[in-house]
PDB file of C-alpha atoms in Angstrom:
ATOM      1  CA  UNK L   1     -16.901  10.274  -7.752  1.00  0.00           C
ATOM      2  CA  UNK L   2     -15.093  10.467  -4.598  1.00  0.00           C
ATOM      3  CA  UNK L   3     -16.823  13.287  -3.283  1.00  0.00           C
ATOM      4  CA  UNK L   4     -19.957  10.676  -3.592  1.00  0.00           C
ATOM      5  CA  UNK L   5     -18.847   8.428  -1.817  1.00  0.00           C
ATOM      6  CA  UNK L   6     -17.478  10.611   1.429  1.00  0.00           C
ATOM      7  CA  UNK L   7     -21.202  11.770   1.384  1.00  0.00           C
ATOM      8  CA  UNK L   8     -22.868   8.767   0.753  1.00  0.00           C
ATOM      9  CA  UNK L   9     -24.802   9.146  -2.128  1.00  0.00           C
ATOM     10  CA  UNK L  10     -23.703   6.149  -3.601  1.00  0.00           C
ATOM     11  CA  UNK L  11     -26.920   4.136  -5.468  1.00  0.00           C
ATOM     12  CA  UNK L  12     -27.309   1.330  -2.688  1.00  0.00           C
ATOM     13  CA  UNK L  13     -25.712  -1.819  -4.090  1.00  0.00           C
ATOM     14  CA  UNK L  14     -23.176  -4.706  -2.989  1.00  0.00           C
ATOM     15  CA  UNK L  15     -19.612  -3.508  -4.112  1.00  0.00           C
ATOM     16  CA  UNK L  16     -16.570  -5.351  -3.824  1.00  0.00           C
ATOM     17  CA  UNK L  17     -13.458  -3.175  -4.042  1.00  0.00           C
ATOM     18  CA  UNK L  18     -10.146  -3.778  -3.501  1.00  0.00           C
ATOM     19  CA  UNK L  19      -6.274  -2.546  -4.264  1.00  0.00           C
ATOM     20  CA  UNK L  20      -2.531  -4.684  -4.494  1.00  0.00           C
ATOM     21  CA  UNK L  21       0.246  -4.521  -2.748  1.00  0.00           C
ATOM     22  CA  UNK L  22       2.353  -2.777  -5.205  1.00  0.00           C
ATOM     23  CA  UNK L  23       0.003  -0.625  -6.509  1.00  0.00           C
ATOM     24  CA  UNK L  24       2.693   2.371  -6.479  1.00  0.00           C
ATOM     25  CA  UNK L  25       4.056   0.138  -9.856  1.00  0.00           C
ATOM     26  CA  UNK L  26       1.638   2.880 -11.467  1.00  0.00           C
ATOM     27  CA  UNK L  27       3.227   5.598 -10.289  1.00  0.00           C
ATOM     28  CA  UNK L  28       5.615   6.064 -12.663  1.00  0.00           C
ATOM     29  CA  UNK L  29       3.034   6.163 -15.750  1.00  0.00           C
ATOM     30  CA  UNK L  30       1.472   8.893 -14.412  1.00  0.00           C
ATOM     31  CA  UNK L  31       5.020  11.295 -13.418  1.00  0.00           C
ATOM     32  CA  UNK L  32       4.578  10.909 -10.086  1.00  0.00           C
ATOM     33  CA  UNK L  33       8.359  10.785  -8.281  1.00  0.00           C
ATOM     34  CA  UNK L  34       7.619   8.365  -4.988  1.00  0.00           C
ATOM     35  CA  UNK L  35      10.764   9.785  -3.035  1.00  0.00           C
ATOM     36  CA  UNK L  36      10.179  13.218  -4.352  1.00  0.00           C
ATOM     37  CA  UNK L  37       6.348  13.335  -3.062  1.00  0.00           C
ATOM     38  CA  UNK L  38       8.431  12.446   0.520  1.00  0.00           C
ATOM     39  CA  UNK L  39      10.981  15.030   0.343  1.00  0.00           C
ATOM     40  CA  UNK L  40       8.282  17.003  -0.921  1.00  0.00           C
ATOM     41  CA  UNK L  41       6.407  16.618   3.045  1.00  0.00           C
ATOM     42  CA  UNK L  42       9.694  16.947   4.240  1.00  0.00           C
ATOM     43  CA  UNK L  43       9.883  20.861   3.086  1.00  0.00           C
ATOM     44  CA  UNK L  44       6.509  21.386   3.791  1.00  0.00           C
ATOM     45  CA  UNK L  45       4.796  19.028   6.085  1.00  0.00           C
ATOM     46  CA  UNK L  46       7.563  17.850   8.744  1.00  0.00           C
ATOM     47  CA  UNK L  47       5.088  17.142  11.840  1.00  0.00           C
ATOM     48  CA  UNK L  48       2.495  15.285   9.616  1.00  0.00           C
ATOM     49  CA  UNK L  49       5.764  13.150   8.017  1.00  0.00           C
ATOM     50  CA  UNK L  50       6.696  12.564  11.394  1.00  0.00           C
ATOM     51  CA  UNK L  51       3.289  11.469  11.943  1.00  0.00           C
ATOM     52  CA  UNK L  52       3.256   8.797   8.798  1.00  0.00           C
ATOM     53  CA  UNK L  53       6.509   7.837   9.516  1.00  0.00           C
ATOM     54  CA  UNK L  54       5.079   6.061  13.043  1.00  0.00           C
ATOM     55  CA  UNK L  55       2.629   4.475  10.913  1.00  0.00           C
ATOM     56  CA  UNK L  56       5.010   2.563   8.442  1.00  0.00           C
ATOM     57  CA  UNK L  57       7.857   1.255  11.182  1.00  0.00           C
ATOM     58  CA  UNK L  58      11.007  -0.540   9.470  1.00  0.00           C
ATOM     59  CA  UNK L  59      10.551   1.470   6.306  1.00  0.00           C
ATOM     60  CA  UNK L  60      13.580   3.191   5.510  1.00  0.00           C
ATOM     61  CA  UNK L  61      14.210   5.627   3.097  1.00  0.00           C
ATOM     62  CA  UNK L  62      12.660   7.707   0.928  1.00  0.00           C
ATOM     63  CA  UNK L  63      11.591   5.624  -2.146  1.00  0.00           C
ATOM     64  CA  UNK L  64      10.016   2.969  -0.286  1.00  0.00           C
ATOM     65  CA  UNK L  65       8.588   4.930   1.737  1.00  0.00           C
ATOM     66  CA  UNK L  66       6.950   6.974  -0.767  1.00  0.00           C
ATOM     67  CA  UNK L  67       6.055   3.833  -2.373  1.00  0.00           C
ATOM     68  CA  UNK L  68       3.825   2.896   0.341  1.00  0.00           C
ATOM     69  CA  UNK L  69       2.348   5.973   1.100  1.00  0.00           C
ATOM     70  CA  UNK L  70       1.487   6.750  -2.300  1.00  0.00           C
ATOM     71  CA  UNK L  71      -0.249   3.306  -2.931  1.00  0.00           C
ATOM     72  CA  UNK L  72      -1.992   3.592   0.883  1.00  0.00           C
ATOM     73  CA  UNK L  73      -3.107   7.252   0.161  1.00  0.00           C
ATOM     74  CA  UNK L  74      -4.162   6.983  -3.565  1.00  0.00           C
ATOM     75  CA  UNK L  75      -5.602   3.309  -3.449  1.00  0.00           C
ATOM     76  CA  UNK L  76      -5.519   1.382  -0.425  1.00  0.00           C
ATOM     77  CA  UNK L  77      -7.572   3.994   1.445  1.00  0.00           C
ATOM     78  CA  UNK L  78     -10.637   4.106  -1.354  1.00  0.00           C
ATOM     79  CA  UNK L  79     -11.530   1.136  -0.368  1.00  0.00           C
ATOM     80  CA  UNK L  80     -12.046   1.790   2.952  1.00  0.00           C
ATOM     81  CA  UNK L  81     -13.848   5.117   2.108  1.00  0.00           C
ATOM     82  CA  UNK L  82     -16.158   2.944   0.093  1.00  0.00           C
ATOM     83  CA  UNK L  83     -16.787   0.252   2.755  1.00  0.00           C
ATOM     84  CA  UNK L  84     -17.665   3.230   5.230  1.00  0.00           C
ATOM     85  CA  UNK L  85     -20.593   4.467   2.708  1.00  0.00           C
ATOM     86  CA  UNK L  86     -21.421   1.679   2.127  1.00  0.00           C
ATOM     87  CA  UNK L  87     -22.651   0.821   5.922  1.00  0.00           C
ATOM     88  CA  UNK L  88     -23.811   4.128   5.778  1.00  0.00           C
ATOM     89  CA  UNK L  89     -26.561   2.767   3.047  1.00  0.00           C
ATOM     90  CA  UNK L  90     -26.651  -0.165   4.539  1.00  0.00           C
ATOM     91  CA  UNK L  91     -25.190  -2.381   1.483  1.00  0.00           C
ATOM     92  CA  UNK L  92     -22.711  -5.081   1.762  1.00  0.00           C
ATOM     93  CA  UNK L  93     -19.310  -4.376   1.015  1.00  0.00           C
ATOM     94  CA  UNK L  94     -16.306  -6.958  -0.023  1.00  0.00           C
ATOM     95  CA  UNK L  95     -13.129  -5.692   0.350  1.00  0.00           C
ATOM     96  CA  UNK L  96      -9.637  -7.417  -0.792  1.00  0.00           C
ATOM     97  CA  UNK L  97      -5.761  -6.707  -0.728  1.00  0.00           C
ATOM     98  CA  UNK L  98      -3.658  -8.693  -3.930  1.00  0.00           C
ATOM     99  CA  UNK L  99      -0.236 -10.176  -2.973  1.00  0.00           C
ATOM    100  CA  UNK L 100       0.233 -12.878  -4.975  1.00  0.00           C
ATOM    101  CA  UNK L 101       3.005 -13.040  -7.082  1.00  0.00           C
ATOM    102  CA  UNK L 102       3.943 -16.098  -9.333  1.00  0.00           C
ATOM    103  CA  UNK L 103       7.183 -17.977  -7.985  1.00  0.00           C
ATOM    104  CA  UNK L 104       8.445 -17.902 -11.519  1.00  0.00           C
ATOM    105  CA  UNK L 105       8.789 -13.839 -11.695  1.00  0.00           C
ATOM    106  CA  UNK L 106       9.092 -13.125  -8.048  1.00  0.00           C
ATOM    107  CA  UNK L 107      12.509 -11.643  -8.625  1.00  0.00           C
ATOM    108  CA  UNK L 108      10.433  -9.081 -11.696  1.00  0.00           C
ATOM    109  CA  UNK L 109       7.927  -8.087  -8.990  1.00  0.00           C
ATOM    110  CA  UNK L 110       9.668  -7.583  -5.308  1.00  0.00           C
ATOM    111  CA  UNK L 111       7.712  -5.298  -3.482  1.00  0.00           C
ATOM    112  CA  UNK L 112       4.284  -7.258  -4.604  1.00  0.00           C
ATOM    113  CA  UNK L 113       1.528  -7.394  -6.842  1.00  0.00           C
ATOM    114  CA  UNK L 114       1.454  -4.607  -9.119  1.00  0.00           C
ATOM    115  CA  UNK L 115      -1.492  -2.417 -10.861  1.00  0.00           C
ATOM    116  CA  UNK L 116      -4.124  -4.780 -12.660  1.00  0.00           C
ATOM    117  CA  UNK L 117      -2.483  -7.632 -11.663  1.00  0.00           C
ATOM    118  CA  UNK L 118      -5.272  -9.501 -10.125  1.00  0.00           C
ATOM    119  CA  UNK L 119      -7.708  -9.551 -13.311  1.00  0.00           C
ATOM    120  CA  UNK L 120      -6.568 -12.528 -15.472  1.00  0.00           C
ATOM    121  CA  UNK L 121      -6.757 -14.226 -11.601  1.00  0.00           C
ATOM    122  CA  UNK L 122     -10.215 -12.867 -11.095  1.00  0.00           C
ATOM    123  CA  UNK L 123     -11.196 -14.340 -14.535  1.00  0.00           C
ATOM    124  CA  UNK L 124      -9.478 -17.409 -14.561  1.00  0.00           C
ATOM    125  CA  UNK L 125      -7.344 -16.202 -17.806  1.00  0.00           C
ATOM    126  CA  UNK L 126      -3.670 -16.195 -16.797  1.00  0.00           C
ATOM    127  CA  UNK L 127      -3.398 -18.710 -20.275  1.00  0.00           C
ATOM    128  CA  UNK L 128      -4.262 -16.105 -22.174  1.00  0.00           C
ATOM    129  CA  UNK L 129      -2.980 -12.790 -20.441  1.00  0.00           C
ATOM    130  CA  UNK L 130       0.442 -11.907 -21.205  1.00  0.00           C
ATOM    131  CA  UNK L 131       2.981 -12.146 -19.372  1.00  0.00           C
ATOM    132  CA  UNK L 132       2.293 -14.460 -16.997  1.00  0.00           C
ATOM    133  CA  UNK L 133       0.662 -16.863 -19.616  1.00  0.00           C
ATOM    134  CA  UNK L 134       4.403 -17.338 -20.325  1.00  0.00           C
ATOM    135  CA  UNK L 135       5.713 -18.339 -16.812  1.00  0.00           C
ATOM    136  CA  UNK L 136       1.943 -19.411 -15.105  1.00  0.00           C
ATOM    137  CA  UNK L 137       2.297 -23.438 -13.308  1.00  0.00           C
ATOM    138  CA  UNK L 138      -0.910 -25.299 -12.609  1.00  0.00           C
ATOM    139  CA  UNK L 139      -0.518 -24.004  -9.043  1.00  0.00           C
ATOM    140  CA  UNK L 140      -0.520 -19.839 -10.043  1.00  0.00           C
ATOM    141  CA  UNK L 141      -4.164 -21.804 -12.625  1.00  0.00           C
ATOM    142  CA  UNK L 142      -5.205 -23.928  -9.352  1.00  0.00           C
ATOM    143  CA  UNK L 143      -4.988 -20.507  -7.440  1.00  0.00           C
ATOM    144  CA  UNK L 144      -6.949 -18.630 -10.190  1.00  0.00           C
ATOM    145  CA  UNK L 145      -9.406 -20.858 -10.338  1.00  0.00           C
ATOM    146  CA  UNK L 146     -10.491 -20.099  -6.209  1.00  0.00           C
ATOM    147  CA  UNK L 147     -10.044 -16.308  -7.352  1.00  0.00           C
ATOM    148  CA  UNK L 148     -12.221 -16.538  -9.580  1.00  0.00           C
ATOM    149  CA  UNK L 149     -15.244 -18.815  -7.692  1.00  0.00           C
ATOM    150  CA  UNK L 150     -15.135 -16.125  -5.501  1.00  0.00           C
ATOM    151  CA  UNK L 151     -16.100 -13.561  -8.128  1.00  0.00           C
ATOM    152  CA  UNK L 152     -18.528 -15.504 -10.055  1.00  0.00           C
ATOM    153  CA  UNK L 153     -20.324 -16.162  -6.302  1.00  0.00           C
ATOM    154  CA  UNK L 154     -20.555 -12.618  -5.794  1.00  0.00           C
ATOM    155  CA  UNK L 155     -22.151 -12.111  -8.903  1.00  0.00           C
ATOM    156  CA  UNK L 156     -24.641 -15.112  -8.470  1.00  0.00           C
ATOM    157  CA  UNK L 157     -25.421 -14.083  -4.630  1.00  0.00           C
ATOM    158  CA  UNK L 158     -24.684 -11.087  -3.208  1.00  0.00           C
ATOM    159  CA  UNK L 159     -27.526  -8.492  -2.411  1.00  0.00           C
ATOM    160  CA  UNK L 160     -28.678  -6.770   0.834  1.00  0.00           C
ATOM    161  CA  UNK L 161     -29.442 -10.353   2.538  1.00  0.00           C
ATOM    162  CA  UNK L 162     -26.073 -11.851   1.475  1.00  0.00           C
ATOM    163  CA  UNK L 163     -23.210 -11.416   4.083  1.00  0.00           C
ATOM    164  CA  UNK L 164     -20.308 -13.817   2.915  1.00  0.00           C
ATOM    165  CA  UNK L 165     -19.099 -15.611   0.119  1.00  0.00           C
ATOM    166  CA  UNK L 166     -18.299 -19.403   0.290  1.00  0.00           C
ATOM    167  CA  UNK L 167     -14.623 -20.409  -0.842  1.00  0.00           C
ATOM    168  CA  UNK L 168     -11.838 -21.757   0.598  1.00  0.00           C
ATOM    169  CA  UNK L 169     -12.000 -19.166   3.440  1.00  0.00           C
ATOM    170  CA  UNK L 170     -15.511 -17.616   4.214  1.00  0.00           C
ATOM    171  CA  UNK L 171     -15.121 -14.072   2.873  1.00  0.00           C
ATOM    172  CA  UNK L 172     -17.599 -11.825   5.077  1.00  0.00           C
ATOM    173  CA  UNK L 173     -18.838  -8.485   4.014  1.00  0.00           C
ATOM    174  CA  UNK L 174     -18.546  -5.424   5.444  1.00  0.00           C
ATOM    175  CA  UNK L 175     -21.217  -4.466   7.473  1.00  0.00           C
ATOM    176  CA  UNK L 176     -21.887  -1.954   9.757  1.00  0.00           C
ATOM    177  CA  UNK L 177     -19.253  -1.927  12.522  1.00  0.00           C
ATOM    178  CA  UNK L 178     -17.215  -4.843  10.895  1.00  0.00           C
ATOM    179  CA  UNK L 179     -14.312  -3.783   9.341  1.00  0.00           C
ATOM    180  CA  UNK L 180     -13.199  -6.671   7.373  1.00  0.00           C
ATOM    181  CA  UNK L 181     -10.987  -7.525   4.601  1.00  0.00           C
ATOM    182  CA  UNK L 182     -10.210 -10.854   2.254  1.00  0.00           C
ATOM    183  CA  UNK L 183      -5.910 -10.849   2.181  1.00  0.00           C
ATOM    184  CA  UNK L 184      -5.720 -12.500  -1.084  1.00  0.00           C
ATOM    185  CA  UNK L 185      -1.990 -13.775  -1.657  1.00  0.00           C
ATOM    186  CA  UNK L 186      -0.256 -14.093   1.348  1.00  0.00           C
ATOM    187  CA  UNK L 187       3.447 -12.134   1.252  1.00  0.00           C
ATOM    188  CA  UNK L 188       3.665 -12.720  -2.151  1.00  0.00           C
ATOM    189  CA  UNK L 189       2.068 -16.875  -1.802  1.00  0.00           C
ATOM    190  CA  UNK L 190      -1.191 -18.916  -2.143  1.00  0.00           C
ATOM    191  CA  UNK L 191      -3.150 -18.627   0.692  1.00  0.00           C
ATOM    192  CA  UNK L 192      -6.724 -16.236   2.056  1.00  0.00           C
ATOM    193  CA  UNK L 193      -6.472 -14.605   5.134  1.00  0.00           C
ATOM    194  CA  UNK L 194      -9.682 -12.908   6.719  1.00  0.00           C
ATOM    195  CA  UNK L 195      -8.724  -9.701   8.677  1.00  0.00           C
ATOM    196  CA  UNK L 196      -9.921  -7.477  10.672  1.00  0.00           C
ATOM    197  CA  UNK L 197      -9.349  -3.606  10.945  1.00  0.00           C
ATOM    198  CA  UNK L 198      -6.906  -3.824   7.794  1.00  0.00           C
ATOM    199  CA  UNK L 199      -4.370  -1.290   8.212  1.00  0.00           C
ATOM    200  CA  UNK L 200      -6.599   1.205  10.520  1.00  0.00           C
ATOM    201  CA  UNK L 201      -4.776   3.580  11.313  1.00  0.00           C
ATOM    202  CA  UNK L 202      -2.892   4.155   8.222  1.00  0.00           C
ATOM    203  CA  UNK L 203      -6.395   4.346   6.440  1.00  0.00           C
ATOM    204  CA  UNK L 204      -8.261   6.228   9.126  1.00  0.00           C
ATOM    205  CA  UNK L 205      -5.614   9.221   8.677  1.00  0.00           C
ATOM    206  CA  UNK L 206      -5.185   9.279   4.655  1.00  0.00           C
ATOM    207  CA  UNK L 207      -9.107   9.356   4.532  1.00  0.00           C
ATOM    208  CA  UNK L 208      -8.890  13.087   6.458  1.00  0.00           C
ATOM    209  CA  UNK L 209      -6.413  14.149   3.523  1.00  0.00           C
ATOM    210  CA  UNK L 210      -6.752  12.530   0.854  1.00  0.00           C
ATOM    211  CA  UNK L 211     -10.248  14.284  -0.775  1.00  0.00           C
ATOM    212  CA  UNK L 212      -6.807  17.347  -1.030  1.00  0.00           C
ATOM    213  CA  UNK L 213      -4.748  14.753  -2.548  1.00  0.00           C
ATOM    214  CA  UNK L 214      -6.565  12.243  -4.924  1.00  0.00           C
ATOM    215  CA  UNK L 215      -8.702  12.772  -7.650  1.00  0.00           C
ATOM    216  CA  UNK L 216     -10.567  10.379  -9.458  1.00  0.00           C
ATOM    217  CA  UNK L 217     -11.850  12.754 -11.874  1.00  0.00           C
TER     218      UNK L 217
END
């Protein structure tokens, strides 16, 4: 699938795509060792660590640093490979980042939103999805319920001659030459952020490598 979309076959079709900010949470399931994949570029890679290392100032040490470079490489960056084929079609693309983290479990979730965390948001179901049915105030359901307007608008509207999404902030699509993503959760509180250029850099790099590195197979 990946190969697909770094050549742009991709059927021509909206998408909206997105990743969290602790998406490294997953890591773990799948035997991946976060400070060992850095010691691991360490042995073998030491200009091109060098070179990440410029990209993530005020990280320190090898855990969370591997923590973000795994998430950036093996998630964060699809969506930006996406948004690029998409312009290539010419399709709209929505892209998001998930930091939103209930005040009742911030302590259970400190470097951010982990893996999956956004769905019962995106459906409005955070009464019914465990845990966070159990510790959920009407301001984590108040903040679901914008989440979720946003989905059910891109289902309702979005198409080749649809551009943004109404909501509490105007989420515009990716076209061609606007790099733009919807920050939803805001260091770990309610709020939407429009940005531009998300992480650039970071992304513009990882997308060389990581068709050597990730599989979605």
């Amino acid at each position: 699938m990946l190969e697909t979309f770094f050549a742009g076959r991709q059927h021509p079709m909206p998408v909206m795509i997105g990743s969290n900010s602790d998406e490294a949470s997953v890591m773990a399931v799948f035997g991946v060792d976060i400070a060992g994949q850095i010691q691991k570029l360490r042995r073998e890679r030491r200009f091109g660590l060098g070179l990440i290392k410029l990209l993530y100032p005020g990280v320190k040490g090898d855990a969370a640093l591997g923590r973000e470079v795994c998430r950036d490489m093996a998630f964060t960056t699809l969506g930006y490979v996406v948004m690029q084929a998409q312009q290539r079609v010419g399709q709209p693309c929505w892209r998001y980042w998930f930091d939103y983290v209930p005040q009742a479990a911030d302590e259970a979730y400190p470097h951010g939103a982990w893996h999956g965390d956004e769905v019962p948001y995106v459906f409005d179901t955070l009464a019914l999805a465990e845990p966070v049915r159990g510790y959920a105030d009407e301001g984590d359901k108040a903040f679901a319920g914008q989440i979720a307007d946003y989905w059910a608008s891109f289902a309702r509207l979005a198409g080749s001659g649809c551009s943004e999404l109404p909501g509490p902030v105007r989420w515009l699509a990716c076209r061609r030459g606007r790099d733009r993503l919807l920050r939803i959760g805001l260091h770990k509180r309610v709020g939407f952020k429009l940005e531009n250029r998300f992480m650039r850099a970071r992304l513009a790099l990882f997308r060389r490598v990581m068709r050597h590195h990730v599989t979605l197979d």
